[in-house]
Amino acid sequence: MKRLFLVAFAISIMAFSCEKEEGNFEPLSNICSVKNPVEELGWLKEEIQSRERTDSEIYKYFYILQAEYNQQTVFIYDNCCPMCSSVTPVYNCQGKLLFYLSNKPEESKRIKNAKIIWKPNNFACPEK
């Protein structure tokens, strides 16, 4: 449990060091052969639409990161939820689950250039 917290904390620190500016999305290199993954990757767009339709108050703590892992673009579903014990899945461009950071904490150091690409309108995580 302590290890999970540390991994989540490390990812959160990486996530908050970058900031998404509405309308000025600057994609990372090698981004799945699309210009805007939030709009052009069907599986990712569906996930975002599902999150935006939810009425759950807890979703204000959840966000999606785009990052680089082993020279490929990945998408990480992360959160800063203070009362959640959650796992952090990492997906490739096709929407295939690669691994959970909680199961492979050593992989977190291979995740580079993490950037928030989606967050809810009522985002409750501290931004740095």
PDB file of C-alpha atoms in Angstrom:
ATOM      1  CA  MET A   1       0.000   0.000   0.000  1.00  0.00           C
ATOM      2  CA  LYS A   2       2.846   2.342   0.826  1.00  0.00           C
ATOM      3  CA  ARG A   3       4.467   1.555  -2.520  1.00  0.00           C
ATOM      4  CA  LEU A   4       1.190   2.300  -4.344  1.00  0.00           C
ATOM      5  CA  PHE A   5       0.971   5.647  -2.594  1.00  0.00           C
ATOM      6  CA  LEU A   6       4.550   6.490  -3.540  1.00  0.00           C
ATOM      7  CA  VAL A   7       3.984   5.601  -7.193  1.00  0.00           C
ATOM      8  CA  ALA A   8       0.757   7.606  -7.310  1.00  0.00           C
ATOM      9  CA  PHE A   9       2.537  10.522  -5.650  1.00  0.00           C
ATOM     10  CA  ALA A  10       5.420  10.373  -8.151  1.00  0.00           C
ATOM     11  CA  ILE A  11       3.043  10.307 -11.118  1.00  0.00           C
ATOM     12  CA  SER A  12       1.056  13.179  -9.611  1.00  0.00           C
ATOM     13  CA  ILE A  13       4.209  15.249  -9.244  1.00  0.00           C
ATOM     14  CA  MET A  14       5.053  14.581 -12.888  1.00  0.00           C
ATOM     15  CA  ALA A  15       1.521  15.397 -13.957  1.00  0.00           C
ATOM     16  CA  PHE A  16       1.372  18.716 -12.173  1.00  0.00           C
ATOM     17  CA  SER A  17       4.669  19.883 -13.566  1.00  0.00           C
ATOM     18  CA  CYS A  18       2.912  20.216 -16.914  1.00  0.00           C
ATOM     19  CA  GLU A  19      -0.322  21.974 -17.636  1.00  0.00           C
ATOM     20  CA  LYS A  20      -2.884  21.652 -20.408  1.00  0.00           C
ATOM     21  CA  GLU A  21      -3.926  24.896 -21.968  1.00  0.00           C
ATOM     22  CA  GLU A  22      -7.366  24.737 -23.508  1.00  0.00           C
ATOM     23  CA  GLY A  23      -7.164  24.976 -27.282  1.00  0.00           C
ATOM     24  CA  ASN A  24      -3.359  24.966 -27.332  1.00  0.00           C
ATOM     25  CA  PHE A  25      -2.648  21.260 -27.107  1.00  0.00           C
ATOM     26  CA  GLU A  26       0.954  20.601 -28.056  1.00  0.00           C
ATOM     27  CA  PRO A  27       1.250  16.909 -28.842  1.00  0.00           C
ATOM     28  CA  LEU A  28       4.243  14.844 -27.880  1.00  0.00           C
ATOM     29  CA  SER A  29       6.297  13.142 -30.539  1.00  0.00           C
ATOM     30  CA  ASN A  30       5.054   9.827 -31.929  1.00  0.00           C
ATOM     31  CA  ILE A  31       1.440  10.336 -30.929  1.00  0.00           C
ATOM     32  CA  CYS A  32      -0.277   7.428 -32.543  1.00  0.00           C
ATOM     33  CA  SER A  33      -0.276   8.981 -36.032  1.00  0.00           C
ATOM     34  CA  VAL A  34      -2.912  11.579 -35.060  1.00  0.00           C
ATOM     35  CA  LYS A  35      -2.698  15.286 -34.333  1.00  0.00           C
ATOM     36  CA  ASN A  36      -5.148  15.367 -31.420  1.00  0.00           C
ATOM     37  CA  PRO A  37      -5.524  12.040 -29.614  1.00  0.00           C
ATOM     38  CA  VAL A  38      -8.343  13.333 -27.391  1.00  0.00           C
ATOM     39  CA  GLU A  39     -10.525  13.823 -30.472  1.00  0.00           C
ATOM     40  CA  GLU A  40      -9.068  11.321 -32.942  1.00  0.00           C
ATOM     41  CA  LEU A  41      -8.565   8.130 -30.932  1.00  0.00           C
ATOM     42  CA  GLY A  42     -12.029   6.608 -30.669  1.00  0.00           C
ATOM     43  CA  TRP A  43     -11.395   4.557 -27.528  1.00  0.00           C
ATOM     44  CA  LEU A  44      -9.919   7.583 -25.718  1.00  0.00           C
ATOM     45  CA  LYS A  45     -12.689   9.900 -26.865  1.00  0.00           C
ATOM     46  CA  GLU A  46     -15.291   7.401 -25.587  1.00  0.00           C
ATOM     47  CA  GLU A  47     -13.562   7.218 -22.200  1.00  0.00           C
ATOM     48  CA  ILE A  48     -13.542  10.998 -21.900  1.00  0.00           C
ATOM     49  CA  GLN A  49     -17.188  11.268 -22.936  1.00  0.00           C
ATOM     50  CA  SER A  50     -18.087   8.616 -20.360  1.00  0.00           C
ATOM     51  CA  ARG A  51     -16.267  10.563 -17.647  1.00  0.00           C
ATOM     52  CA  GLU A  52     -17.937  13.812 -18.684  1.00  0.00           C
ATOM     53  CA  ARG A  53     -21.400  12.225 -18.441  1.00  0.00           C
ATOM     54  CA  THR A  54     -20.917  11.007 -14.888  1.00  0.00           C
ATOM     55  CA  ASP A  55     -22.532  12.806 -11.984  1.00  0.00           C
ATOM     56  CA  SER A  56     -20.187  11.313  -9.414  1.00  0.00           C
ATOM     57  CA  GLU A  57     -18.489  13.920  -7.266  1.00  0.00           C
ATOM     58  CA  ILE A  58     -15.359  11.775  -7.116  1.00  0.00           C
ATOM     59  CA  TYR A  59     -14.496  12.343 -10.788  1.00  0.00           C
ATOM     60  CA  LYS A  60     -13.288  15.854 -10.017  1.00  0.00           C
ATOM     61  CA  TYR A  61     -10.059  14.171  -8.890  1.00  0.00           C
ATOM     62  CA  PHE A  62      -9.486  12.123 -12.047  1.00  0.00           C
ATOM     63  CA  TYR A  63      -7.525  13.090 -15.161  1.00  0.00           C
ATOM     64  CA  ILE A  64      -5.791  11.555 -18.177  1.00  0.00           C
ATOM     65  CA  LEU A  65      -2.113  11.949 -18.970  1.00  0.00           C
ATOM     66  CA  GLN A  66      -0.284  11.498 -22.228  1.00  0.00           C
ATOM     67  CA  ALA A  67       3.344  10.458 -21.837  1.00  0.00           C
ATOM     68  CA  GLU A  68       6.212   8.635 -23.463  1.00  0.00           C
ATOM     69  CA  TYR A  69       7.181   5.143 -22.364  1.00  0.00           C
ATOM     70  CA  ASN A  70       9.877   3.110 -24.114  1.00  0.00           C
ATOM     71  CA  GLN A  71       9.740   5.489 -27.088  1.00  0.00           C
ATOM     72  CA  GLN A  72       6.001   5.113 -27.585  1.00  0.00           C
ATOM     73  CA  THR A  73       3.065   7.293 -26.664  1.00  0.00           C
ATOM     74  CA  VAL A  74       1.001   6.057 -23.727  1.00  0.00           C
ATOM     75  CA  PHE A  75      -2.083   7.268 -21.893  1.00  0.00           C
ATOM     76  CA  ILE A  76      -2.361   7.060 -18.125  1.00  0.00           C
ATOM     77  CA  TYR A  77      -5.595   7.293 -16.157  1.00  0.00           C
ATOM     78  CA  ASP A  78      -4.540   8.950 -12.931  1.00  0.00           C
ATOM     79  CA  ASN A  79      -6.054  10.824  -9.999  1.00  0.00           C
ATOM     80  CA  CYS A  80      -5.261  12.868  -6.929  1.00  0.00           C
ATOM     81  CA  CYS A  81      -8.180  11.517  -4.947  1.00  0.00           C
ATOM     82  CA  PRO A  82      -7.391  11.889  -1.234  1.00  0.00           C
ATOM     83  CA  MET A  83      -9.767   9.110  -0.185  1.00  0.00           C
ATOM     84  CA  CYS A  84      -9.197   6.605  -3.004  1.00  0.00           C
ATOM     85  CA  SER A  85      -7.047   3.553  -3.106  1.00  0.00           C
ATOM     86  CA  SER A  86      -6.704   3.102  -6.822  1.00  0.00           C
ATOM     87  CA  VAL A  87      -4.506   1.528  -9.437  1.00  0.00           C
ATOM     88  CA  THR A  88      -3.072   3.510 -12.330  1.00  0.00           C
ATOM     89  CA  PRO A  89      -3.522   1.870 -15.738  1.00  0.00           C
ATOM     90  CA  VAL A  90      -1.237   2.635 -18.681  1.00  0.00           C
ATOM     91  CA  TYR A  91      -2.622   2.208 -22.224  1.00  0.00           C
ATOM     92  CA  ASN A  92      -1.002   2.238 -25.649  1.00  0.00           C
ATOM     93  CA  CYS A  93      -2.282   4.046 -28.764  1.00  0.00           C
ATOM     94  CA  GLN A  94      -4.712   1.240 -29.588  1.00  0.00           C
ATOM     95  CA  GLY A  95      -6.299   1.396 -26.140  1.00  0.00           C
ATOM     96  CA  LYS A  96      -4.668  -1.845 -25.030  1.00  0.00           C
ATOM     97  CA  LEU A  97      -3.814  -2.009 -21.335  1.00  0.00           C
ATOM     98  CA  LEU A  98      -0.045  -2.338 -21.039  1.00  0.00           C
ATOM     99  CA  PHE A  99       0.257  -2.568 -17.269  1.00  0.00           C
ATOM    100  CA  TYR A 100      -0.757  -1.014 -13.950  1.00  0.00           C
ATOM    101  CA  LEU A 101       1.825   1.236 -12.342  1.00  0.00           C
ATOM    102  CA  SER A 102       0.922  -0.221  -8.947  1.00  0.00           C
ATOM    103  CA  ASN A 103       1.982  -3.676 -10.182  1.00  0.00           C
ATOM    104  CA  LYS A 104       5.164  -2.380 -11.837  1.00  0.00           C
ATOM    105  CA  PRO A 105       6.362   0.634  -9.842  1.00  0.00           C
ATOM    106  CA  GLU A 106       9.816   0.345 -11.396  1.00  0.00           C
ATOM    107  CA  GLU A 107       8.262   1.315 -14.746  1.00  0.00           C
ATOM    108  CA  SER A 108       7.286   4.762 -13.450  1.00  0.00           C
ATOM    109  CA  LYS A 109      10.854   5.992 -13.954  1.00  0.00           C
ATOM    110  CA  ARG A 110      10.572   5.120 -17.665  1.00  0.00           C
ATOM    111  CA  ILE A 111       7.559   7.370 -18.111  1.00  0.00           C
ATOM    112  CA  LYS A 112       8.706  10.692 -19.545  1.00  0.00           C
ATOM    113  CA  ASN A 113       7.106  13.975 -20.608  1.00  0.00           C
ATOM    114  CA  ALA A 114       3.808  13.323 -18.825  1.00  0.00           C
ATOM    115  CA  LYS A 115       1.207  15.949 -19.646  1.00  0.00           C
ATOM    116  CA  ILE A 116      -2.443  16.296 -18.660  1.00  0.00           C
ATOM    117  CA  ILE A 117      -4.549  16.056 -21.804  1.00  0.00           C
ATOM    118  CA  TRP A 118      -7.956  15.845 -20.125  1.00  0.00           C
ATOM    119  CA  LYS A 119      -9.376  16.945 -16.808  1.00  0.00           C
ATOM    120  CA  PRO A 120     -12.954  17.672 -15.702  1.00  0.00           C
ATOM    121  CA  ASN A 121     -14.323  21.209 -15.567  1.00  0.00           C
ATOM    122  CA  ASN A 122     -14.515  20.982 -11.770  1.00  0.00           C
ATOM    123  CA  PHE A 123     -10.954  19.646 -11.456  1.00  0.00           C
ATOM    124  CA  ALA A 124     -10.006  19.552  -7.773  1.00  0.00           C
ATOM    125  CA  CYS A 125      -6.332  18.623  -7.915  1.00  0.00           C
ATOM    126  CA  PRO A 126      -3.820  21.321  -7.061  1.00  0.00           C
ATOM    127  CA  GLU A 127      -2.107  22.636 -10.161  1.00  0.00           C
ATOM    128  CA  LYS A 128       1.463  23.757 -10.007  1.00  0.00           C
TER     129      LYS A 128
END
